[in-house]
C-alpha cells in the first residue's frame, strides 16, 4: 500500500484528519462546526483570500511578479 500512496493522497488524508479533529474539538466545546452560521463565516473569511489569489495569479501570468500584495493584505487585515 505504501508504494500506491502518492503525495496527492497524503494531502487529502491530512485535510480530512484536520477537518475531523476540528469537528471533534468543537463538539467537545459544545458547538457545531457545520452550522450554517459557522460555514457562512468561514466562506466569508476565505473569499477575500480567494479574490487576492485570483488577482495575484493574473499578475504572475502576465509576467510581472509583485510580492507586495501579500504584505499589504496582511497589514490591512490587522
Coordinates of C-alpha atoms in Angstrom, one line a residue:
X1 CA 0.0 0.0 0.0
X2 CA 2.9 2.4 0.7
X3 CA 4.0 2.5 -3.0
X4 CA 0.5 3.4 -4.1
X5 CA 0.2 6.3 -1.7
X6 CA 1.0 9.5 -3.7
X7 CA 1.5 13.0 -2.4
X8 CA -2.0 13.9 -3.5
X9 CA -3.4 11.1 -1.3
X10 CA -1.3 12.3 1.6
X11 CA -2.7 15.9 1.2
X12 CA -6.3 14.5 1.1
X13 CA -5.7 12.4 4.2
X14 CA -4.2 15.3 6.2
X15 CA -7.0 17.6 5.1
X16 CA -9.6 15.0 6.2
X17 CA -7.9 14.4 9.5
X18 CA -7.7 18.2 10.2
X19 CA -11.4 18.5 9.5
X20 CA -12.3 15.6 11.7
X21 CA -10.1 16.8 14.6
X22 CA -11.5 20.3 14.3
X23 CA -15.1 18.9 14.3
X24 CA -14.3 16.8 17.4
X25 CA -12.7 19.7 19.3
X26 CA -15.6 22.0 18.6
X27 CA -18.1 19.3 19.5
X28 CA -16.3 18.8 22.8
X29 CA -16.7 22.6 23.4
X30 CA -20.5 22.3 22.8
X31 CA -20.5 23.9 19.3
X32 CA -21.2 22.6 15.8
X33 CA -18.7 23.1 13.1
X34 CA -21.2 22.5 10.4
X35 CA -23.8 25.0 11.5
X36 CA -25.0 27.5 8.8
X37 CA -23.6 30.4 10.7
X38 CA -20.1 28.9 11.0
X39 CA -20.0 27.8 7.4
X40 CA -21.0 31.3 6.3
X41 CA -18.4 32.8 8.5
X42 CA -15.7 30.5 7.1
X43 CA -16.7 31.2 3.5
X44 CA -16.8 35.0 4.1
X45 CA -13.3 34.9 5.6
X46 CA -11.8 32.9 2.8
X47 CA -13.5 34.8 0.0
X48 CA -11.2 37.8 0.5
X49 CA -8.1 35.5 0.3
X50 CA -9.6 33.8 -2.9
X51 CA -10.0 37.2 -4.6
X52 CA -6.5 38.1 -3.8
X53 CA -5.2 34.8 -5.1
X54 CA -7.1 35.2 -8.4
X55 CA -5.6 38.7 -8.8
X56 CA -2.1 37.6 -7.9
X57 CA -2.4 34.7 -10.4
X58 CA -3.3 37.1 -13.2
X59 CA -0.4 39.3 -12.3
X60 CA 2.0 36.4 -12.4
X61 CA 0.6 35.1 -15.7
X62 CA 1.1 38.5 -17.3
X63 CA 4.8 38.3 -16.3
X64 CA 5.0 40.8 -13.6
X65 CA 5.8 39.4 -10.2
X66 CA 4.6 41.6 -7.4
X67 CA 5.4 40.4 -3.9
X68 CA 3.9 43.4 -2.1
X69 CA 0.3 42.1 -2.4
X70 CA 0.6 39.6 0.5
X71 CA 2.3 42.2 2.7
X72 CA -0.3 44.8 2.1
X73 CA -3.1 42.3 2.6
X74 CA -1.6 41.1 5.9
X75 CA -1.1 44.7 7.0
X76 CA -4.7 45.6 6.1
X77 CA -6.1 42.6 8.0
X78 CA -4.6 43.8 11.2

